Coordinates of C-alpha atoms in Angstrom, one line a residue:
Chain H
M742 CA -17.1 -0.6 5.1
N743 CA -16.0 -2.7 2.6
T744 CA -15.5 -6.3 3.4
Q745 CA -13.6 -6.9 0.2
P746 CA -10.6 -5.8 0.5
G747 CA -10.4 -5.2 4.1
P748 CA -7.6 -3.5 6.1
D749 CA -5.4 -6.9 5.8
G750 CA -6.2 -7.1 2.0
L751 CA -4.8 -3.6 1.3
L752 CA -1.7 -3.6 3.6
E753 CA -1.0 -6.9 1.5
G754 CA -1.5 -5.1 -1.7
V755 CA 1.1 -2.5 -0.6
I756 CA 3.5 -5.2 0.2
I757 CA 3.3 -6.6 -3.0
G758 CA 3.1 -3.5 -4.9
L759 CA 6.6 -2.6 -3.0
E760 CA 7.9 -5.8 -3.8
Q761 CA 6.8 -5.9 -7.9
E762 CA 6.6 -2.4 -8.7
V763 CA 8.9 -0.3 -6.6
L764 CA 12.1 -2.3 -5.3
P765 CA 13.2 -3.5 -8.9
F766 CA 13.9 0.2 -9.9
V767 CA 15.2 1.1 -6.6
S768 CA 19.2 1.6 -6.9
S769 CA 20.2 3.0 -3.7
E770 CA 21.1 0.7 -0.9
K771 CA 19.9 2.8 1.6
A772 CA 16.4 3.2 -0.3
Y773 CA 16.4 -0.4 -0.8
A774 CA 16.6 -1.5 2.8
T775 CA 14.3 1.3 3.9
V776 CA 11.6 -0.2 1.6
A777 CA 12.3 -3.7 2.8
M778 CA 11.9 -2.4 6.4
M779 CA 8.7 -0.6 5.7
Q780 CA 7.6 -4.2 3.9
S781 CA 8.5 -5.7 7.4
I782 CA 6.5 -3.0 9.2
L783 CA 3.4 -3.6 7.2
Q784 CA 3.5 -7.3 7.7
A785 CA 3.8 -6.6 11.3
V786 CA 0.7 -4.5 11.1
R787 CA -1.1 -6.9 9.3
Q788 CA -0.2 -9.6 12.1
M789 CA -1.4 -7.1 14.7
L790 CA -4.7 -6.3 13.3
P791 CA -6.8 -9.6 13.7
V792 CA -5.4 -10.1 17.4
Y793 CA -5.3 -6.3 18.5
D794 CA -8.8 -5.5 20.0
A795 CA -8.8 -8.9 21.5
Y796 CA -5.5 -8.6 22.8
L797 CA -6.0 -5.3 24.4
V798 CA -9.2 -6.4 25.9
D799 CA -7.7 -9.2 27.9
E800 CA -4.5 -7.5 28.9
H801 CA -6.9 -4.7 30.1
N802 CA -9.0 -7.4 32.2
S803 CA -5.6 -9.3 33.3
M804 CA -4.1 -6.1 34.5
T805 CA -7.1 -4.9 36.8
A806 CA -6.8 -8.2 38.3
T807 CA -3.1 -8.1 38.5
L808 CA -3.5 -4.6 40.4
R809 CA -5.9 -6.5 42.9
N810 CA -3.6 -9.6 43.4
A811 CA -0.6 -7.4 43.7
A812 CA -2.4 -5.5 46.5
A813 CA -3.7 -8.4 48.3
A814 CA 0.0 -10.2 48.5
L815 CA 0.8 -7.0 50.7
D816 CA -1.6 -7.8 53.6
G817 CA 0.0 -6.8 56.5
V818 CA 2.7 -4.4 54.9
A819 CA 2.8 -1.1 55.9
G820 CA 4.5 2.1 54.7
P821 CA 3.6 4.8 51.9
E822 CA 4.8 2.5 48.8
A823 CA 2.4 -0.6 49.9
D824 CA -0.4 2.2 50.3
H825 CA 0.2 3.2 47.0
I826 CA -0.3 -0.3 45.7
R827 CA -3.4 -0.9 47.5
D828 CA -4.9 2.7 46.3
R829 CA -4.2 1.6 42.8
A830 CA -5.9 -1.7 43.4
A831 CA -8.8 0.2 44.9
T832 CA -9.2 2.5 42.0
L833 CA -7.8 1.2 38.6
G834 CA -7.9 -2.3 40.0
Q835 CA -11.6 -2.0 40.2
L836 CA -12.4 -0.9 36.4
P837 CA -15.1 -3.7 35.2
D838 CA -13.9 -6.0 32.5
L839 CA -14.2 -5.3 29.2
P840 CA -16.5 -7.6 26.9
A841 CA -14.6 -9.4 24.3
P842 CA -14.6 -7.7 20.8
A843 CA -16.6 -10.0 17.8
D844 CA -14.9 -12.5 16.1
R845 CA -13.8 -10.7 13.1
E846 CA -14.2 -13.2 10.2
A847 CA -17.5 -14.3 11.8
L848 CA -18.5 -10.4 11.5
I849 CA -17.1 -10.3 8.0
D850 CA -19.1 -13.3 6.9
A851 CA -22.2 -12.3 8.4
H852 CA -21.8 -8.5 7.4
T853 CA -21.2 -9.6 3.8
R854 CA -24.3 -12.0 3.6
L855 CA -26.2 -9.1 4.6
G856 CA -25.0 -7.0 2.1
R857 CA -25.6 -9.4 -0.6
A858 CA -29.2 -9.7 0.6
L859 CA -29.9 -5.7 0.3
E860 CA -28.0 -6.0 -3.4
A861 CA -30.5 -8.8 -4.2
S862 CA -33.5 -6.8 -2.9
I863 CA -32.4 -3.9 -5.4
L864 CA -32.6 -6.2 -8.2
D865 CA -36.2 -7.3 -7.4
L866 CA -37.3 -4.0 -6.3
D867 CA -36.5 -3.3 -9.9
T868 CA -39.1 -5.3 -11.3
I869 CA -41.7 -4.1 -8.8
Q870 CA -41.1 -0.3 -9.4
R871 CA -41.5 -1.0 -13.3
Q872 CA -45.1 -2.1 -12.9
P873 CA -47.6 0.7 -12.4
D874 CA -49.4 -0.7 -9.7
T875 CA -46.6 -1.5 -7.4
A876 CA -44.2 1.1 -8.5
D877 CA -45.0 3.5 -5.5
A878 CA -44.4 0.8 -3.1
G879 CA -41.4 -0.2 -4.9
D880 CA -40.2 3.3 -4.8
R881 CA -40.6 3.7 -0.8
S882 CA -38.9 0.1 -0.4
L883 CA -36.0 1.4 -2.3
M884 CA -35.6 4.2 -0.4
A885 CA -35.5 2.3 2.9
I886 CA -32.3 0.5 1.5
R887 CA -31.0 3.6 0.2
A888 CA -31.5 5.5 3.8
H889 CA -29.2 3.0 5.0
L890 CA -26.6 3.1 1.9
A891 CA -26.1 6.8 2.1
P892 CA -24.6 7.8 5.6
R893 CA -22.7 4.6 5.2
V894 CA -20.9 5.7 2.0
V895 CA -20.4 9.1 2.9
R896 CA -18.8 7.8 6.5
D897 CA -16.7 5.3 4.3
T898 CA -15.3 8.3 2.0
A899 CA -14.2 9.9 5.2
V900 CA -12.2 7.1 6.1
I901 CA -11.1 5.8 2.8
S902 CA -10.3 9.1 0.7
V903 CA -7.1 10.6 1.4
S904 CA -5.8 13.0 -1.5
A905 CA -7.6 16.2 -2.5
G906 CA -7.5 15.0 -6.3
M907 CA -6.6 11.6 -7.9
I908 CA -3.2 11.0 -8.2
G909 CA -1.7 10.6 -11.5
R910 CA -4.3 12.7 -13.3
G911 CA -2.5 16.0 -14.7
Chain T
M1094 CA 13.3 -2.0 -26.4
D1095 CA 15.2 0.6 -28.4
D1096 CA 16.1 -2.1 -31.3
R1097 CA 12.6 -3.3 -31.4
L1098 CA 11.2 0.1 -31.6
A1099 CA 13.7 1.0 -34.3
Q1100 CA 12.5 -2.2 -36.3
L1101 CA 8.8 -1.1 -36.0
L1102 CA 9.4 2.4 -37.2
H1103 CA 11.4 1.2 -40.3
R1104 CA 8.3 -0.9 -41.3
L1105 CA 5.8 1.9 -40.5
L1106 CA 8.1 4.8 -42.2
P1107 CA 9.4 3.1 -45.3
D1108 CA 10.7 5.9 -46.8
V1109 CA 13.4 6.3 -44.1
D1110 CA 16.9 5.1 -44.3
H1111 CA 18.1 5.1 -40.6
V1112 CA 16.2 5.2 -37.3
S1113 CA 18.1 5.5 -33.7
I1114 CA 15.9 5.5 -30.8
E1115 CA 17.0 8.5 -28.0
A1116 CA 15.8 9.3 -24.5
L1117 CA 13.3 6.3 -24.3
E1118 CA 11.4 6.7 -20.9
P1119 CA 8.3 5.8 -19.4
I1120 CA 5.5 8.7 -18.8
P1121 CA 4.1 8.3 -15.4
G1122 CA 0.1 8.5 -14.9
G1123 CA -2.1 7.4 -17.9
F1124 CA -3.7 4.6 -16.1
S1125 CA -4.9 2.3 -19.1
R1126 CA -2.0 2.1 -21.2
E1127 CA 1.8 1.9 -20.8
T1128 CA 3.2 4.8 -22.4
F1129 CA 6.6 5.8 -23.0
R1130 CA 8.2 9.0 -24.6
F1131 CA 11.2 9.1 -27.0
D1132 CA 12.7 10.8 -30.0
A1133 CA 13.3 9.1 -33.1
R1134 CA 16.1 10.2 -34.9
V1135 CA 15.6 9.4 -38.6
R1136 CA 17.3 9.8 -41.8
R1137 CA 15.3 10.2 -45.0
G1138 CA 16.8 10.9 -48.4
G1139 CA 19.9 11.9 -47.0
A1140 CA 18.3 14.8 -44.4
E1141 CA 18.1 14.0 -40.7
E1142 CA 15.1 14.9 -38.6
V1143 CA 13.9 13.9 -35.1
L1144 CA 10.5 12.9 -34.7
P1145 CA 9.0 13.2 -31.1
L1146 CA 7.0 10.2 -30.1
I1147 CA 5.1 8.1 -28.1
L1148 CA 5.0 4.5 -27.5
R1149 CA 1.7 3.4 -26.3
K1150 CA 1.5 -0.3 -25.1
D1151 CA -1.3 -2.2 -24.0
P1152 CA -1.1 -3.9 -20.2
P1153 CA -1.3 -7.3 -19.6
A1154 CA -5.0 -8.5 -20.4
A1155 CA -6.0 -9.5 -16.6
A1156 CA -4.6 -6.1 -15.5
A1157 CA -6.3 -4.1 -18.2
L1158 CA -8.4 -1.2 -17.1
L1159 CA -10.0 -1.2 -20.6
I1160 CA -9.8 -3.7 -23.5
T1161 CA -9.5 -1.8 -26.6
S1162 CA -7.8 -1.7 -29.9
R1163 CA -4.7 -0.2 -30.9
Q1164 CA -5.6 -0.5 -34.3
T1165 CA -9.0 1.0 -33.9
E1166 CA -7.1 3.8 -32.2
H1167 CA -4.9 4.2 -35.1
E1168 CA -7.4 4.5 -37.7
L1169 CA -9.6 6.9 -35.4
L1170 CA -7.0 9.3 -34.9
E1171 CA -6.2 9.4 -38.7
A1172 CA -9.7 10.1 -39.2
I1173 CA -10.2 13.0 -36.9
R1174 CA -7.3 14.4 -38.4
E1175 CA -8.5 14.2 -41.7
H1176 CA -12.1 15.3 -41.1
T1177 CA -11.9 17.8 -38.3
N1178 CA -10.1 20.6 -36.5
V1179 CA -9.8 18.8 -33.6
P1180 CA -6.1 18.7 -32.5
V1181 CA -4.9 14.8 -32.0
S1182 CA -1.6 13.1 -32.7
A1183 CA -0.5 11.6 -35.8
S1184 CA -0.6 8.0 -35.6
Y1185 CA 2.3 6.1 -37.3
G1186 CA 0.8 2.7 -36.8
C1187 CA 0.7 -0.5 -34.6
E1188 CA 2.5 -3.6 -33.9
M1189 CA -0.4 -6.0 -33.0
D1190 CA 2.1 -9.0 -32.7
P1191 CA 2.4 -9.0 -28.9
S1192 CA 5.6 -10.7 -29.1
V1193 CA 7.5 -7.8 -29.9
F1194 CA 6.5 -5.7 -26.9
G1195 CA 4.9 -8.0 -24.8
E1196 CA 1.5 -6.6 -25.9
P1197 CA 0.1 -4.8 -28.7
A1198 CA 1.2 -1.4 -29.2
M1199 CA 1.1 1.9 -31.3
V1200 CA 3.5 4.9 -32.3
I1201 CA 1.8 8.2 -32.2
Q1202 CA 3.2 11.7 -32.2
R1203 CA 4.1 13.5 -29.0
M1204 CA 2.4 16.8 -29.0
H1205 CA 3.4 20.1 -28.2
G1206 CA 1.8 21.6 -24.8
S1207 CA 1.5 21.1 -21.3
G1208 CA 0.1 18.0 -19.8
R1209 CA 0.1 19.5 -16.3
T1210 CA -3.5 20.6 -16.5
S1211 CA -3.9 20.9 -12.6
N1212 CA -1.9 24.4 -13.0
L1213 CA -5.0 25.5 -14.7
F1214 CA -7.0 25.6 -11.6
H1215 CA -7.2 26.9 -8.0
D1216 CA -3.7 29.0 -7.4
G1217 CA -2.1 27.4 -10.4
P1218 CA 0.6 29.2 -12.1
D1219 CA -1.7 29.0 -15.6
V1220 CA -4.9 30.1 -13.7
D1221 CA -4.7 33.3 -16.2
Q1222 CA -5.3 30.9 -19.3
A1223 CA -8.0 28.7 -18.0
D1224 CA -10.8 30.3 -19.4
D1225 CA -9.3 30.7 -22.9
V1226 CA -8.2 27.0 -22.8
M1227 CA -11.7 25.6 -21.6
A1228 CA -13.4 28.0 -24.2
H1229 CA -11.4 25.9 -27.1
L1230 CA -11.9 22.9 -25.3
C1231 CA -15.7 23.2 -25.3
E1232 CA -15.5 24.4 -28.7
L1233 CA -13.2 21.2 -29.7
M1234 CA -15.9 19.0 -27.9
A1235 CA -18.9 20.4 -29.8
E1236 CA -16.9 20.1 -33.1
L1237 CA -16.6 16.2 -32.6
H1238 CA -19.9 16.1 -31.2
T1239 CA -21.3 17.3 -34.2
A1240 CA -18.8 15.5 -36.7
D1241 CA -20.1 13.4 -39.4
I1242 CA -20.1 9.9 -37.8
S1243 CA -19.8 8.1 -40.9
K1244 CA -16.4 10.0 -41.8
L1245 CA -15.0 8.9 -38.3
N1246 CA -16.5 5.5 -37.7
V1247 CA -13.9 3.7 -40.1
G1248 CA -15.2 0.2 -40.7
G1249 CA -18.0 0.7 -38.0
K1250 CA -15.4 0.3 -35.2
L1251 CA -16.7 2.5 -33.0
S1252 CA -20.4 1.3 -32.8
D1253 CA -19.3 -1.5 -30.3
P1254 CA -15.8 -1.6 -29.9
R1255 CA -15.9 -4.0 -26.5
G1256 CA -18.1 -6.4 -28.5
V1257 CA -20.6 -6.1 -25.9
G1258 CA -24.1 -6.3 -28.2
I1259 CA -24.4 -2.3 -28.4
D1260 CA -26.8 -1.7 -31.0
T1261 CA -26.3 2.0 -32.5
S1262 CA -28.8 1.7 -35.3
S1263 CA -31.0 4.4 -33.4
W1264 CA -30.7 6.3 -30.1
D1265 CA -33.3 4.2 -28.3
A1266 CA -31.5 1.0 -29.4
Y1267 CA -28.0 2.5 -28.3
M1268 CA -29.6 3.3 -24.9
D1269 CA -31.5 0.2 -24.6
S1270 CA -28.5 -2.1 -25.4
T1271 CA -26.3 0.0 -23.1
F1272 CA -28.4 -0.4 -20.3
D1273 CA -28.7 -4.1 -20.8
Y1274 CA -24.7 -4.1 -20.9
Y1275 CA -24.2 -2.2 -17.8
I1276 CA -26.9 -4.3 -15.6
R1277 CA -25.6 -7.7 -17.2
S1278 CA -22.0 -6.7 -16.2
Y1279 CA -22.7 -6.0 -12.5
P1280 CA -21.7 -9.4 -11.3
E1281 CA -18.4 -8.8 -12.8
L1282 CA -17.6 -5.6 -11.3
A1283 CA -19.1 -6.3 -7.6
Y1284 CA -15.9 -6.5 -5.9
D1285 CA -18.0 -6.1 -2.4
P1286 CA -21.6 -5.5 -1.5
I1287 CA -21.3 -1.7 -1.2
A1288 CA -21.1 -1.8 -5.2
M1289 CA -24.7 -2.4 -5.2
I1290 CA -25.2 1.5 -5.5
I1291 CA -24.1 0.9 -9.1
L1292 CA -26.5 -1.7 -9.6
D1293 CA -29.0 0.7 -8.2
G1294 CA -27.8 3.3 -10.6
S1295 CA -27.7 1.1 -13.5
L1296 CA -31.5 0.0 -12.9
W1297 CA -32.1 3.7 -12.2
L1298 CA -30.8 4.5 -15.4
R1299 CA -33.0 2.4 -17.0
R1300 CA -36.1 3.4 -15.4
Q1301 CA -35.5 7.2 -16.3
K1302 CA -34.5 7.3 -20.1
P1303 CA -34.2 10.8 -21.1
R1304 CA -35.2 12.5 -24.1
P1305 CA -32.9 11.7 -27.3
L1306 CA -30.0 13.6 -28.9
P1307 CA -28.4 12.7 -32.4
L1308 CA -25.7 10.1 -31.5
A1309 CA -22.3 11.2 -32.2
V1310 CA -18.7 10.2 -31.9
V1311 CA -18.0 10.5 -27.9
H1312 CA -14.5 10.9 -26.7
G1313 CA -15.3 8.3 -23.9
D1314 CA -12.6 9.6 -21.6
F1315 CA -13.0 13.3 -21.9
N1316 CA -11.5 14.3 -18.3
P1317 CA -9.4 17.0 -16.8
A1318 CA -6.2 15.3 -17.4
N1319 CA -6.8 14.6 -21.1
F1320 CA -5.9 17.5 -23.1
L1321 CA -2.6 19.7 -23.6
Y1322 CA -2.4 22.9 -23.6
A1323 CA -0.4 26.1 -24.6
D1324 CA -0.9 30.2 -24.8
G1325 CA -4.8 29.8 -23.9
K1326 CA -5.3 26.9 -26.5
V1327 CA -5.7 23.3 -26.6
T1328 CA -3.0 21.7 -28.5
A1329 CA -4.3 18.3 -28.3
L1330 CA -7.0 16.1 -27.1
I1331 CA -5.3 12.8 -26.1
D1332 CA -6.3 9.3 -24.8
W1333 CA -8.7 8.2 -27.5
E1334 CA -8.9 4.5 -26.7
N1335 CA -12.3 4.4 -25.4
T1336 CA -14.0 6.3 -28.1
R1337 CA -17.1 5.3 -29.8
I1338 CA -20.6 6.2 -31.0
G1339 CA -22.5 7.3 -28.2
D1340 CA -24.8 10.1 -26.6
P1341 CA -22.7 13.3 -26.7
R1342 CA -24.1 14.1 -23.0
E1343 CA -21.8 11.4 -21.9
D1344 CA -18.7 13.1 -22.3
L1345 CA -20.0 16.1 -20.3
G1346 CA -21.5 13.8 -17.5
W1347 CA -18.1 12.3 -17.2
M1348 CA -16.3 15.3 -17.2
V1349 CA -18.5 16.4 -14.3
A1350 CA -17.7 13.3 -12.4
M1351 CA -13.9 13.6 -13.3
D1352 CA -14.0 17.3 -12.4
N1353 CA -15.2 16.5 -8.5
M1354 CA -12.8 13.7 -8.6
S1355 CA -9.7 15.6 -9.5
N1356 CA -10.2 18.8 -7.6
T1357 CA -10.7 20.8 -10.8
T1358 CA -13.0 23.2 -12.1
V1359 CA -13.3 22.6 -15.9
M1360 CA -17.0 23.2 -15.7
S1361 CA -17.2 26.4 -14.3
H1362 CA -15.3 27.7 -17.4
P1363 CA -15.5 29.9 -19.8
K1364 CA -16.9 32.1 -17.1
Q1365 CA -17.6 34.7 -19.7
K1366 CA -19.9 32.5 -21.2
G1367 CA -21.5 31.4 -17.9
G1368 CA -19.3 28.1 -17.9
F1369 CA -19.0 25.0 -20.0
L1370 CA -22.1 23.6 -20.2
A1371 CA -24.1 27.0 -21.5
Y1372 CA -21.5 27.6 -23.6
Y1373 CA -21.4 24.0 -25.2
N1374 CA -25.1 24.4 -25.5
E1375 CA -24.7 27.9 -27.6
L1376 CA -22.3 26.3 -29.7
T1377 CA -24.3 22.9 -30.3
G1378 CA -27.9 24.0 -29.5
F1379 CA -28.6 21.0 -27.8
D1380 CA -30.0 22.7 -24.9
I1381 CA -28.8 20.1 -22.2
T1382 CA -30.1 20.9 -18.8
P1383 CA -28.5 20.4 -15.5
E1384 CA -30.8 17.5 -14.7
E1385 CA -29.8 15.5 -17.7
L1386 CA -25.9 16.3 -17.1
G1387 CA -26.7 14.6 -13.9
Y1388 CA -28.0 11.7 -15.4
F1389 CA -25.2 11.4 -17.9
M1390 CA -22.7 11.9 -15.2
I1391 CA -24.2 8.5 -14.0
F1392 CA -24.4 7.1 -17.6
G1393 CA -21.2 8.2 -18.6
T1394 CA -19.4 7.1 -15.2
M1395 CA -20.8 3.6 -15.8
N1396 CA -19.3 3.2 -19.2
I1397 CA -15.8 3.8 -17.4
A1398 CA -16.7 2.1 -14.1
V1399 CA -17.8 -1.2 -15.8
P1400 CA -14.4 -2.3 -17.4
I1401 CA -12.2 -0.2 -14.6
T1402 CA -14.2 -1.8 -11.4
S1403 CA -14.2 -5.3 -13.3
A1404 CA -10.3 -5.0 -13.3
V1405 CA -10.6 -4.1 -9.6
K1406 CA -12.6 -7.0 -8.8
R1407 CA -9.9 -9.1 -10.7
R1408 CA -7.4 -7.4 -8.5
V1409 CA -9.5 -8.2 -5.2
M1410 CA -9.8 -11.7 -6.3
K1411 CA -6.4 -11.9 -7.0
E1412 CA -6.3 -12.7 -10.6
H1413 CA -3.6 -10.2 -10.9
L1414 CA -1.8 -8.0 -8.3
Q1415 CA -1.2 -4.6 -9.9
F1416 CA -0.9 -2.0 -7.1
L1417 CA -3.0 0.7 -9.1
H1418 CA -6.1 -1.4 -8.9
L1419 CA -6.1 -1.1 -5.1
Y1420 CA -5.6 2.5 -5.3
L1421 CA -8.5 2.9 -7.6
L1422 CA -10.8 1.7 -4.6
Q1423 CA -10.2 5.4 -3.4
P1424 CA -11.6 7.3 -6.1
S1425 CA -14.4 4.6 -6.6
I1426 CA -15.7 5.1 -3.1
T1427 CA -16.0 8.9 -4.1
T1428 CA -18.0 7.9 -7.2
L1429 CA -20.4 6.1 -5.0
V1430 CA -20.9 9.1 -2.7
A1431 CA -21.5 11.1 -6.2
F1432 CA -24.2 8.6 -7.2
T1433 CA -25.9 8.4 -4.0
Q1434 CA -26.5 12.4 -4.1
L1435 CA -27.5 12.2 -8.0
L1436 CA -30.2 9.3 -7.5
G1437 CA -31.4 11.4 -4.4
Y1438 CA -30.4 9.1 -1.6
P1439 CA -31.9 10.1 1.6
G1440 CA -29.0 12.1 3.7
A1441 CA -26.8 12.1 0.8
T1442 CA -26.9 16.0 0.8
P1443 CA -28.5 18.2 3.1
D1444 CA -31.3 19.2 1.0
T1445 CA -32.3 15.5 -0.3
D1446 CA -35.9 15.4 -1.2
P1447 CA -36.8 11.6 -0.1
G1448 CA -38.2 9.5 -2.8
A1449 CA -37.1 12.3 -5.6
N1450 CA -35.0 9.9 -7.9
A1451 CA -36.4 6.6 -7.2

């Protein structure tokens, strides 16, 4: 996956593009308001993305505890409704806590540094490959890097590419 | 803008008494220049006529996909019209003073024909014309690639139009100086570490230099969207801003890349001639192999990728905020996949032979 730009940079770019390249040419009041609402939604997604996974995990773990706590508070209460709550505490309330997701900023930083290391290695390998006595070893080493990159970029394409052809070309 | 256009046309057409601008409107698409269509109603010696025209204007420098000269493009178009049968717009001239239109601009003839080239493919309404149009396109490309360089390279401006140290004194010098340009440019385009595939491709090109062919004038952006057609013929080849001296296989390689990216099938036509490459070889005698085409797909793609990906990086670094450059990340990633396949990356294609193209 690209780290530069990541999803936030792309969403920010769409918001700016709407502001600078679409809104000035919108003459309908309804369309103008709709574009502004789209910008608002996109900004909301930008704000959700950094915390979304962490909040879901936190809330998941809190809800299982809450189900257990709610059932515990009904100690001594009889009846089908109380039984339903105890059943939920005994089932969903027993789901194991999920681990907190990795810190996104730290992950992006480490990912970028590793990518730059592979990039620098490709440059070094070119020198090794151009020497007759080390060319074969250089080829094998480069192939190890390529074996990492190929499935990665194919997977990226499936996620990033959308249209069947390039928009605006004939 | 109408008044400024009229003033420019008065300067470019000194025999005209009166000019009025009509129906000025932007043309969508055309990624590297801002283009506008308009009609100029002119009066010349008492007679009135309407000139169908196009204004091609440079974008702001930071957002430019290609830094090219309108003056050079003007001189080239006129030279092509004079010395070849390749149909191109007449160029009326340039306004190089950026204070007039915001950036340098040129005025060219608006040519007859459809630019909706996607109609020629798949189930498009003009699919019955595809073979004839592509045969003509191939003939025009063969003519361009075998034209006398000295007639088209006005003032030597096509030898190194980007001013990046390209040496066209021989095929070897051209290739070596171009490898150097690609490799040297990598830091300017590496918007993300995944661009290392481009670096790998540049270094591979240098290690795998193919047999020479005579240098030629290459269109430089020969792709499925850069021609107009009508009645089974190409009526114009357009977008000559990246034209330069190079290896003719570059144009074919770039067409292969853009055919893939544009979901078109130019290279499979004309079918009765065995496809574009077979017919081109028949016309030129160059005997270009599919392997060479693969090599020059990367070589030709690099020529476009260097300036375009550099502009994308400037957007990522927020040196400008043009939306188009963010969108270009999508076709860029598709190009990276094509690179991995051509370079024989393990796992890039089902039948990849590991180590085949290291």
